[in-house]
Tab-separated table of C-alpha atoms in Angstrom:
chain	number	residue	atom	x	y	z
G	1	MET	CA	-132.535	-104.137	-148.617
G	2	ILE	CA	-130.996	-100.738	-147.876
G	3	PRO	CA	-132.160	-99.224	-144.563
G	4	TYR	CA	-134.573	-96.345	-145.260
G	5	GLY	CA	-133.794	-96.811	-148.948
G	6	ASP	CA	-137.356	-97.274	-150.208
G	7	PHE	CA	-140.967	-97.321	-149.042
G	8	THR	CA	-140.997	-101.130	-148.779
G	9	TYR	CA	-138.489	-100.903	-145.946
G	10	PHE	CA	-140.732	-98.474	-144.073
G	11	TYR	CA	-143.850	-100.594	-144.623
G	12	ILE	CA	-142.203	-103.777	-143.307
G	13	CYS	CA	-140.527	-102.000	-140.416
G	14	LEU	CA	-143.688	-100.206	-139.261
G	15	ALA	CA	-145.788	-103.377	-139.597
G	16	LEU	CA	-143.364	-105.321	-137.407
G	17	MET	CA	-143.125	-102.481	-134.896
G	18	LEU	CA	-146.867	-101.932	-134.469
G	19	PRO	CA	-146.961	-104.228	-131.373
G	20	VAL	CA	-143.960	-102.314	-129.959
G	21	ILE	CA	-145.847	-99.023	-130.328
G	22	ILE	CA	-149.025	-100.437	-128.760
G	23	LEU	CA	-147.069	-101.856	-125.812
G	24	GLY	CA	-145.238	-98.553	-125.396
G	25	LEU	CA	-148.482	-96.595	-125.230
G	26	VAL	CA	-149.639	-98.755	-122.289
G	27	GLY	CA	-146.279	-98.572	-120.507
G	28	LYS	CA	-144.968	-102.030	-121.384
G	29	ARG	CA	-142.100	-103.537	-123.376
G	30	SER	CA	-141.112	-106.981	-124.639
G	31	LEU	CA	-137.364	-107.370	-125.114
G	32	VAL	CA	-137.955	-110.823	-126.599
G	33	TYR	CA	-140.203	-109.400	-129.327
G	34	ASN	CA	-137.771	-106.511	-129.893
G	35	ARG	CA	-134.999	-109.048	-130.495
G	36	VAL	CA	-137.181	-111.031	-132.892
G	37	ILE	CA	-137.869	-107.840	-134.893
G	38	THR	CA	-134.163	-107.061	-134.923
G	39	LEU	CA	-133.323	-110.515	-136.271
G	40	VAL	CA	-135.988	-110.305	-139.000
G	41	MET	CA	-134.910	-106.813	-140.071
G	42	LEU	CA	-131.223	-107.761	-140.113
G	43	ILE	CA	-131.972	-110.782	-142.319
G	44	LEU	CA	-133.902	-108.516	-144.699
G	45	ILE	CA	-131.206	-105.816	-144.669
G	46	PHE	CA	-128.485	-108.305	-145.542
G	47	SER	CA	-130.522	-110.388	-147.988
G	48	ASP	CA	-129.109	-110.437	-151.507
G	49	GLU	CA	-130.459	-112.740	-154.217
G	50	ASN	CA	-127.147	-112.546	-156.092
G	51	LYS	CA	-125.090	-113.751	-153.114
G	52	ASN	CA	-127.431	-116.150	-151.349
G	53	LEU	CA	-126.572	-119.381	-149.607
G	54	TYR	CA	-127.977	-122.618	-151.066
G	55	ASP	CA	-130.403	-120.576	-153.216
G	56	ASN	CA	-132.107	-119.274	-150.075
G	57	LYS	CA	-133.306	-115.737	-150.839
G	58	PHE	CA	-133.136	-114.598	-147.218
G	59	LEU	CA	-129.877	-116.249	-146.186
G	60	SER	CA	-127.036	-114.442	-147.886
G	61	TYR	CA	-123.287	-114.691	-147.484
G	62	GLN	CA	-123.301	-111.131	-146.175
G	63	PHE	CA	-125.661	-112.062	-143.342
G	64	ILE	CA	-123.418	-115.022	-142.475
G	65	PHE	CA	-120.356	-112.759	-142.368
G	66	PHE	CA	-122.339	-110.215	-140.343
G	67	ALA	CA	-123.374	-112.870	-137.778
G	68	LEU	CA	-119.795	-114.161	-137.530
G	69	TYR	CA	-118.514	-110.604	-137.117
G	70	ILE	CA	-120.953	-109.944	-134.265
G	71	CYS	CA	-119.894	-113.182	-132.556
G	72	TYR	CA	-116.249	-112.197	-133.018
G	73	GLN	CA	-116.736	-108.765	-131.416
G	74	VAL	CA	-118.884	-110.098	-128.558
G	75	VAL	CA	-116.383	-112.854	-127.693
G	76	LEU	CA	-113.504	-110.372	-127.912
G	77	ILE	CA	-115.204	-107.925	-125.535
G	78	ARG	CA	-116.226	-110.685	-123.106
G	79	VAL	CA	-112.680	-112.094	-123.049
G	80	TYR	CA	-111.139	-108.664	-122.586
G	81	ILE	CA	-113.422	-107.691	-119.690
G	82	SER	CA	-112.594	-110.956	-117.922
G	83	ILE	CA	-108.852	-110.329	-118.416
G	84	ALA	CA	-109.147	-106.659	-117.373
G	85	LYS	CA	-110.724	-107.704	-114.056
G	86	LYS	CA	-107.600	-109.707	-113.234
G	87	THR	CA	-104.890	-107.539	-114.739
G	88	ASN	CA	-105.576	-104.300	-116.593
G	89	GLN	CA	-102.278	-104.250	-118.492
G	90	PHE	CA	-101.753	-101.907	-121.429
G	91	LYS	CA	-100.488	-104.668	-123.736
G	92	ASN	CA	-103.777	-106.594	-123.332
G	93	TYR	CA	-105.736	-103.403	-123.964
G	94	ALA	CA	-103.735	-102.534	-127.098
G	95	PHE	CA	-104.027	-106.103	-128.400
G	96	ALA	CA	-107.814	-106.039	-127.895
G	97	ILE	CA	-108.106	-102.715	-129.775
G	98	VAL	CA	-106.050	-104.059	-132.684
G	99	LEU	CA	-108.126	-107.250	-132.879
G	100	SER	CA	-111.346	-105.232	-132.754
G	101	ILE	CA	-110.471	-103.008	-135.720
G	102	LEU	CA	-108.504	-105.625	-137.688
G	103	PRO	CA	-111.508	-106.857	-139.757
G	104	LEU	CA	-112.324	-103.250	-140.674
G	105	ILE	CA	-108.720	-102.608	-141.722
G	106	ILE	CA	-108.746	-105.702	-143.931
G	107	VAL	CA	-112.019	-104.608	-145.538
G	108	LYS	CA	-110.702	-101.098	-146.205
G	109	ILE	CA	-107.565	-102.524	-147.831
G	110	LEU	CA	-109.618	-104.885	-150.014
G	111	GLN	CA	-111.907	-101.998	-151.002
G	112	SER	CA	-108.981	-99.824	-152.034
G	113	SER	CA	-108.533	-99.173	-155.740
G	114	TRP	CA	-104.784	-99.331	-155.092
G	115	LEU	CA	-105.050	-103.124	-155.286
G	116	GLY	CA	-105.852	-102.745	-158.960
G	117	ASP	CA	-106.865	-106.041	-160.570
G	118	PHE	CA	-105.736	-108.090	-157.583
G	119	GLN	CA	-109.059	-109.419	-156.300
G	120	ILE	CA	-110.000	-112.795	-154.853
G	121	THR	CA	-113.175	-114.193	-156.383
G	122	VAL	CA	-115.786	-116.546	-154.940
G	123	HIS	CA	-118.441	-118.060	-157.253
G	124	GLY	CA	-117.586	-115.436	-159.859
G	125	ASN	CA	-117.942	-112.516	-157.422
G	126	LYS	CA	-115.172	-110.511	-155.765
G	127	LEU	CA	-114.511	-111.597	-152.189
G	128	ILE	CA	-115.004	-108.009	-151.014
G	129	GLU	CA	-118.634	-108.140	-152.189
G	130	PHE	CA	-119.273	-110.985	-149.739
G	131	ILE	CA	-117.472	-109.757	-146.642
G	132	VAL	CA	-118.413	-106.061	-146.795
G	133	PHE	CA	-121.753	-105.383	-145.192
G	134	LEU	CA	-123.609	-102.310	-144.008
G	135	GLY	CA	-122.568	-101.169	-140.564
G	136	ILE	CA	-119.186	-102.877	-140.264
G	137	SER	CA	-117.537	-99.531	-139.400
G	138	TYR	CA	-120.132	-98.482	-136.852
G	139	ILE	CA	-120.060	-101.853	-135.109
G	140	ALA	CA	-116.269	-101.542	-134.900
G	141	PHE	CA	-116.625	-98.044	-133.416
G	142	LYS	CA	-118.992	-99.353	-130.742
G	143	SER	CA	-116.682	-102.249	-129.915
G	144	VAL	CA	-113.558	-100.089	-129.660
G	145	GLN	CA	-115.428	-97.600	-127.493
G	146	LEU	CA	-116.535	-100.409	-125.172
G	147	ILE	CA	-112.992	-101.753	-124.817
G	148	MET	CA	-111.752	-98.251	-123.986
G	149	GLU	CA	-114.471	-97.722	-121.378
G	150	ILE	CA	-113.670	-101.112	-119.822
G	151	ARG	CA	-110.017	-100.059	-119.678
G	152	ASP	CA	-111.068	-96.804	-117.938
G	153	ASN	CA	-113.200	-98.774	-115.422
G	154	ARG	CA	-116.318	-96.945	-116.595
G	155	ILE	CA	-117.839	-100.323	-117.411
G	156	LYS	CA	-117.212	-103.108	-114.913
G	157	SER	CA	-119.623	-105.786	-116.159
G	158	ILE	CA	-121.526	-106.542	-119.361
G	159	ASN	CA	-124.546	-108.737	-119.950
G	160	THR	CA	-124.021	-110.673	-123.193
G	161	MET	CA	-127.585	-110.258	-124.479
G	162	LYS	CA	-127.563	-106.532	-123.739
G	163	LEU	CA	-124.216	-106.268	-125.500
G	164	ILE	CA	-125.739	-107.936	-128.580
G	165	ASP	CA	-128.774	-105.623	-128.331
G	166	PHE	CA	-126.445	-102.620	-128.336
G	167	ILE	CA	-124.224	-103.738	-131.208
G	168	THR	CA	-127.043	-105.005	-133.461
G	169	PHE	CA	-129.621	-102.244	-132.834
G	170	PHE	CA	-131.022	-102.175	-136.363
G	171	PRO	CA	-132.368	-98.576	-136.604
G	172	THR	CA	-128.764	-97.293	-136.445
G	173	ILE	CA	-126.919	-100.359	-137.768
G	174	SER	CA	-125.784	-98.962	-141.119
G	175	SER	CA	-124.562	-95.412	-140.481
G	176	GLY	CA	-125.219	-94.475	-136.872
G	177	PRO	CA	-125.710	-92.289	-134.922
G	178	ILE	CA	-123.124	-93.942	-132.666
G	179	ASP	CA	-124.651	-94.386	-129.233
G	180	ARG	CA	-122.848	-95.048	-125.943
G	181	TYR	CA	-123.334	-98.414	-124.235
G	182	LYS	CA	-124.275	-97.125	-120.775
G	183	ARG	CA	-126.720	-94.593	-122.174
G	184	PHE	CA	-128.318	-97.198	-124.470
G	185	ILE	CA	-128.684	-99.804	-121.710
G	186	LYS	CA	-130.167	-97.203	-119.353
G	187	ASP	CA	-132.932	-96.543	-121.914
G	188	GLU	CA	-133.415	-100.250	-122.622
G	189	GLU	CA	-133.838	-101.091	-118.933
G	190	LYS	CA	-136.183	-98.194	-118.137
G	191	ILE	CA	-139.668	-98.549	-119.644
G	192	PRO	CA	-141.104	-95.067	-120.376
G	193	GLU	CA	-144.394	-94.059	-118.777
G	194	PRO	CA	-147.296	-94.010	-121.303
G	195	ASN	CA	-147.369	-90.193	-121.451
G	196	VAL	CA	-143.587	-90.065	-121.938
G	197	TYR	CA	-143.741	-92.683	-124.697
G	198	TYR	CA	-146.587	-90.784	-126.372
G	199	GLY	CA	-144.353	-87.699	-126.492
G	200	MET	CA	-141.554	-89.801	-128.007
G	201	LEU	CA	-144.014	-91.198	-130.579
G	202	ILE	CA	-145.056	-87.681	-131.635
G	203	LYS	CA	-141.393	-86.660	-131.957
G	204	ALA	CA	-140.694	-89.808	-133.981
G	205	ILE	CA	-143.543	-89.059	-136.410
G	206	HIS	CA	-142.269	-85.490	-136.809
G	207	MET	CA	-138.718	-86.735	-137.485
G	208	VAL	CA	-139.962	-89.250	-140.074
G	209	PHE	CA	-141.767	-86.517	-142.012
G	210	MET	CA	-138.736	-84.223	-141.745
G	211	GLY	CA	-136.569	-87.110	-142.924
G	212	PHE	CA	-138.747	-87.584	-146.002
G	213	LEU	CA	-138.519	-83.844	-146.701
G	214	TYR	CA	-134.742	-83.831	-146.352
G	215	LYS	CA	-133.805	-87.096	-148.069
G	216	TYR	CA	-136.552	-87.765	-150.612
G	217	ILE	CA	-137.468	-84.240	-151.666
G	218	ILE	CA	-134.660	-81.725	-151.089
G	219	ALA	CA	-131.671	-84.092	-151.480
G	220	TYR	CA	-133.341	-85.825	-154.451
G	221	TYR	CA	-134.015	-82.479	-156.149
G	222	ILE	CA	-130.405	-81.315	-155.646
G	223	ASN	CA	-129.050	-84.611	-156.953
G	224	GLU	CA	-131.224	-84.588	-160.067
G	225	ASN	CA	-131.007	-80.881	-160.906
G	226	VAL	CA	-127.519	-79.911	-159.768
G	227	ILE	CA	-125.144	-82.841	-159.249
G	228	LYS	CA	-126.195	-84.987	-162.223
G	229	VAL	CA	-126.471	-82.098	-164.697
G	230	THR	CA	-123.260	-80.233	-163.836
G	231	PRO	CA	-120.718	-81.251	-166.545
G	232	ILE	CA	-117.775	-81.143	-164.177
G	233	ASP	CA	-116.078	-84.159	-165.829
G	234	THR	CA	-116.433	-82.963	-169.414
G	235	ASP	CA	-116.240	-79.207	-168.772
G	236	PRO	CA	-114.140	-78.626	-165.619
G	237	THR	CA	-114.491	-74.835	-165.456
G	238	PHE	CA	-114.332	-72.750	-162.280
G	239	LEU	CA	-118.072	-72.023	-162.368
G	240	ASN	CA	-118.936	-75.689	-162.820
G	241	TYR	CA	-116.723	-76.629	-159.888
G	242	LEU	CA	-118.347	-73.888	-157.808
G	243	TYR	CA	-121.853	-74.967	-158.789
G	244	TYR	CA	-121.049	-78.608	-158.043
G	245	MET	CA	-119.401	-77.699	-154.731
G	246	TYR	CA	-122.523	-75.916	-153.461
G	247	GLY	CA	-124.839	-78.647	-154.722
G	248	TYR	CA	-122.781	-81.513	-153.329
G	249	SER	CA	-122.409	-79.836	-149.920
G	250	PHE	CA	-126.138	-79.325	-149.474
G	251	TYR	CA	-126.887	-82.773	-150.926
G	252	LEU	CA	-124.612	-84.455	-148.370
G	253	PHE	CA	-126.282	-82.606	-145.536
G	254	PHE	CA	-129.902	-83.213	-146.512
G	255	ASP	CA	-129.315	-86.836	-147.537
G	256	PHE	CA	-127.392	-87.838	-144.414
G	257	ALA	CA	-129.408	-85.676	-142.018
G	258	GLY	CA	-132.570	-87.230	-143.479
G	259	TYR	CA	-131.212	-90.730	-142.896
G	260	SER	CA	-130.217	-89.787	-139.323
G	261	LEU	CA	-133.713	-88.486	-138.605
G	262	PHE	CA	-135.162	-91.844	-139.716
G	263	ALA	CA	-132.694	-93.747	-137.521
G	264	ILE	CA	-133.431	-91.601	-134.461
G	265	ALA	CA	-137.203	-91.776	-135.073
G	266	PHE	CA	-137.265	-95.589	-135.177
G	267	SER	CA	-135.030	-95.649	-132.101
G	268	TYR	CA	-137.628	-93.550	-130.293
G	269	LEU	CA	-140.313	-96.080	-131.215
G	270	PHE	CA	-138.290	-98.645	-129.240
G	271	GLY	CA	-138.058	-96.203	-126.340
G	272	ILE	CA	-134.350	-95.608	-127.049
G	273	GLN	CA	-133.446	-91.914	-127.235
G	274	THR	CA	-130.541	-92.136	-129.671
G	275	PRO	CA	-128.620	-88.814	-129.698
G	276	ILE	CA	-129.014	-86.403	-132.590
G	277	ASN	CA	-126.419	-86.318	-135.363
G	278	PHE	CA	-126.815	-82.851	-136.912
G	279	ASN	CA	-127.436	-79.463	-135.336
G	280	LYS	CA	-127.573	-76.749	-138.033
G	281	PRO	CA	-123.932	-77.303	-139.082
G	282	PHE	CA	-123.874	-74.598	-141.763
G	283	LYS	CA	-124.531	-71.966	-139.075
G	284	ALA	CA	-121.141	-72.731	-137.492
G	285	LYS	CA	-118.869	-69.709	-137.037
G	286	ASN	CA	-115.619	-71.696	-137.068
G	287	ILE	CA	-114.332	-75.151	-137.974
G	288	LYS	CA	-114.406	-76.432	-134.382
G	289	GLU	CA	-118.030	-75.426	-134.011
G	290	PHE	CA	-118.816	-77.079	-137.339
G	291	TRP	CA	-117.553	-80.451	-136.119
G	292	ASN	CA	-119.604	-79.993	-132.949
G	293	ARG	CA	-122.669	-79.750	-135.200
G	294	TRP	CA	-121.879	-82.102	-138.135
G	295	HIS	CA	-122.206	-85.909	-137.786
G	296	MET	CA	-121.889	-85.264	-134.079
G	297	SER	CA	-121.795	-88.864	-132.863
G	298	LEU	CA	-118.882	-89.711	-135.192
G	299	SER	CA	-117.124	-86.414	-134.488
G	300	PHE	CA	-117.370	-86.944	-130.723
G	301	TRP	CA	-116.216	-90.558	-131.097
G	302	PHE	CA	-113.051	-89.474	-132.907
G	303	ARG	CA	-112.530	-86.639	-130.412
G	304	ASP	CA	-112.883	-88.892	-127.358
G	305	CYS	CA	-111.283	-92.084	-128.670
G	306	ILE	CA	-108.396	-90.702	-130.723
G	307	TYR	CA	-107.652	-86.998	-130.210
G	308	MET	CA	-108.177	-86.787	-126.428
G	309	ARG	CA	-106.403	-90.081	-125.743
G	310	PHE	CA	-103.410	-89.071	-127.849
G	311	VAL	CA	-103.150	-85.690	-126.099
G	312	PHE	CA	-103.523	-87.310	-122.664
G	313	TRP	CA	-100.916	-89.973	-123.446
G	314	VAL	CA	-98.305	-87.526	-124.777
G	315	SER	CA	-98.886	-85.161	-121.839
G	316	LYS	CA	-98.767	-87.972	-119.258
G	317	GLU	CA	-95.570	-89.441	-120.679
G	318	LYS	CA	-94.105	-85.914	-121.030
G	319	LEU	CA	-93.028	-86.619	-124.595
G	320	LEU	CA	-93.616	-82.985	-125.572
G	321	LYS	CA	-93.999	-79.802	-123.556
G	322	ASP	CA	-95.623	-77.458	-126.082
G	323	LYS	CA	-99.406	-77.844	-125.554
G	324	LEU	CA	-100.248	-76.280	-128.901
G	325	LEU	CA	-97.874	-78.635	-130.714
G	326	ILE	CA	-99.393	-81.635	-128.922
G	327	SER	CA	-102.871	-80.473	-129.892
G	328	ASN	CA	-101.855	-79.928	-133.520
G	329	LEU	CA	-100.315	-83.411	-133.750
G	330	GLY	CA	-103.527	-84.741	-132.251
G	331	PHE	CA	-105.552	-83.036	-134.976
G	332	LEU	CA	-103.288	-84.460	-137.686
G	333	ILE	CA	-103.614	-88.016	-136.387
G	334	ASN	CA	-107.331	-87.650	-135.694
G	335	PHE	CA	-108.304	-86.389	-139.137
G	336	PHE	CA	-105.829	-88.562	-141.009
G	337	ILE	CA	-107.489	-91.624	-139.470
G	338	MET	CA	-110.910	-90.157	-140.214
G	339	GLY	CA	-109.834	-89.701	-143.835
G	340	ILE	CA	-108.587	-93.253	-144.362
G	341	TRP	CA	-111.660	-94.570	-142.546
G	342	HIS	CA	-113.726	-93.239	-145.442
G	343	GLY	CA	-111.418	-95.129	-147.794
G	344	ILE	CA	-107.759	-95.651	-148.628
G	345	GLU	CA	-107.976	-93.251	-151.559
G	346	ILE	CA	-105.983	-90.076	-152.140
G	347	HIS	CA	-109.009	-87.748	-152.067
G	348	TYR	CA	-110.200	-89.131	-148.722
G	349	ILE	CA	-106.734	-88.834	-147.204
G	350	LEU	CA	-106.394	-85.258	-148.469
G	351	TYR	CA	-109.871	-84.484	-147.125
G	352	GLY	CA	-108.777	-85.605	-143.657
G	353	LEU	CA	-105.497	-83.686	-143.778
G	354	TYR	CA	-107.324	-80.608	-145.090
G	355	HIS	CA	-109.561	-80.541	-142.013
G	356	ALA	CA	-106.533	-81.050	-139.780
G	357	PHE	CA	-104.995	-77.997	-141.466
G	358	LEU	CA	-108.193	-76.003	-140.838
G	359	PHE	CA	-108.106	-76.907	-137.132
G	360	ILE	CA	-104.431	-76.023	-136.816
G	361	ALA	CA	-104.872	-72.730	-138.690
G	362	TYR	CA	-107.859	-71.806	-136.554
G	363	GLY	CA	-105.819	-72.512	-133.396
G	364	TYR	CA	-103.205	-69.979	-134.471
G	365	PHE	CA	-105.938	-67.534	-135.509
G	366	GLU	CA	-107.487	-67.781	-132.039
G	367	GLN	CA	-104.140	-66.899	-130.477
G	368	TRP	CA	-103.762	-63.905	-132.824
G	369	ARG	CA	-107.340	-62.717	-132.212
G	370	LYS	CA	-106.787	-62.572	-128.439
G	371	LYS	CA	-104.102	-59.965	-129.051
G	372	HIS	CA	-106.012	-58.212	-131.850
G	373	PRO	CA	-109.720	-58.037	-130.944
G	374	PRO	CA	-111.979	-57.265	-133.950
G	375	LYS	CA	-113.228	-53.703	-134.407
G	376	LEU	CA	-116.139	-54.576	-136.690
G	377	ASN	CA	-119.762	-54.908	-135.582
G	378	TYR	CA	-120.337	-58.165	-133.649
G	379	LYS	CA	-123.252	-59.312	-135.839
G	380	LEU	CA	-121.334	-58.513	-139.019
G	381	MET	CA	-118.360	-60.502	-137.725
G	382	ASN	CA	-120.637	-63.485	-137.115
G	383	VAL	CA	-121.985	-63.340	-140.667
G	384	ILE	CA	-118.456	-63.132	-142.100
G	385	ALA	CA	-117.327	-66.021	-139.878
G	386	ILE	CA	-120.266	-68.207	-140.972
G	387	LEU	CA	-119.576	-67.496	-144.659
G	388	ILE	CA	-115.856	-68.261	-144.327
G	389	THR	CA	-116.546	-71.467	-142.392
G	390	PHE	CA	-119.187	-72.649	-144.848
G	391	HIS	CA	-116.975	-72.120	-147.896
G	392	SER	CA	-114.002	-73.769	-146.179
G	393	VAL	CA	-116.157	-76.797	-145.384
G	394	ALA	CA	-117.777	-76.839	-148.843
G	395	PHE	CA	-114.357	-76.900	-150.508
G	396	GLY	CA	-113.525	-79.856	-148.285
G	397	PHE	CA	-116.643	-81.646	-149.519
G	398	LEU	CA	-115.585	-80.975	-153.110
G	399	LEU	CA	-112.253	-82.597	-152.251
G	400	PHE	CA	-114.114	-85.460	-150.569
G	401	SER	CA	-116.238	-86.051	-153.682
G	402	GLY	CA	-113.171	-87.061	-155.708
G	403	LYS	CA	-114.127	-84.672	-158.499
G	404	LEU	CA	-111.303	-82.242	-157.748
G	405	ILE	CA	-108.622	-84.949	-157.850
G	406	HIS	CA	-109.245	-87.819	-160.260
């Protein structure tokens, strides 16, 4: 069952969460019941009649791999925090990071089309179909972030059950938003007052309706009337590419922003104020502002966990003196990793490098603009900047789609 993929998911989810809502409205919460709901929803999400275990409809191989993966990450984090208390050595930290992302790396390699016909099969199915499950990336992101915060002494102790609550929080399990452990636990431990919860409930209802508008009306319309009907494969003309580029860009936004609204809304029903993921990204006036508005939780994760740490490390070790060069190398590494995270395919890698190029180019443009302030009207400059940024980003989405490079 795909999260927020059909009305059945919403019916089941809302039925199970009705006691949560009632308790919230009277200023109470049951963590035990919340965990029961989570378990039920995770079993349903990972159920697959084609890959079930012992002909059990609700016990699939994917759920088994998911459960083992959670155990693996929890044990890894618990072991690392116990080691870090005794000796916070870099080699232990690096080893823990590698172990945390290793399953994701293996999955990405197995998913790659570069393997060609080399595929391991189990019961007539490819092994990758068993071990890949929704949310494997986002669980890895949470785990890596936790290990880094333990290394930085921002987190000194972790309760195992709360750690499991954080990693397996089902409203955001498949595609985020990526929350922070301390922020999540703060919400979980503090029960909202009835009037506060009522306000969260109203916001959640509003977000659900907006999510339906975005994902099931606007995104569906664009997909059916633009993406599916544009003959870009059979008639690859400039106008068809342009038409597809606009359609695909807006489809990605409304589809993913709609999903994010659902995830945040159901988080609110639990009393967890998961951070927003989109903030009018197509109004951005430059590429940096765009990534501060688009898929914000992922963008900030990459910024904090890769770019900033690379820049800090190079500066601390005095490997380079040129700050702009250090920053540019940071952008290259950051977006290259972001590209291969989407998949080890040429169009994803080029998509990542393209955005690195945009960041680097904008850095040099900022330096030039300080010496050559614009003479045009301020409002007109903003409009021009928004148009340039949008088309730069939209071309990147066309690259991301794989239609530009087959």
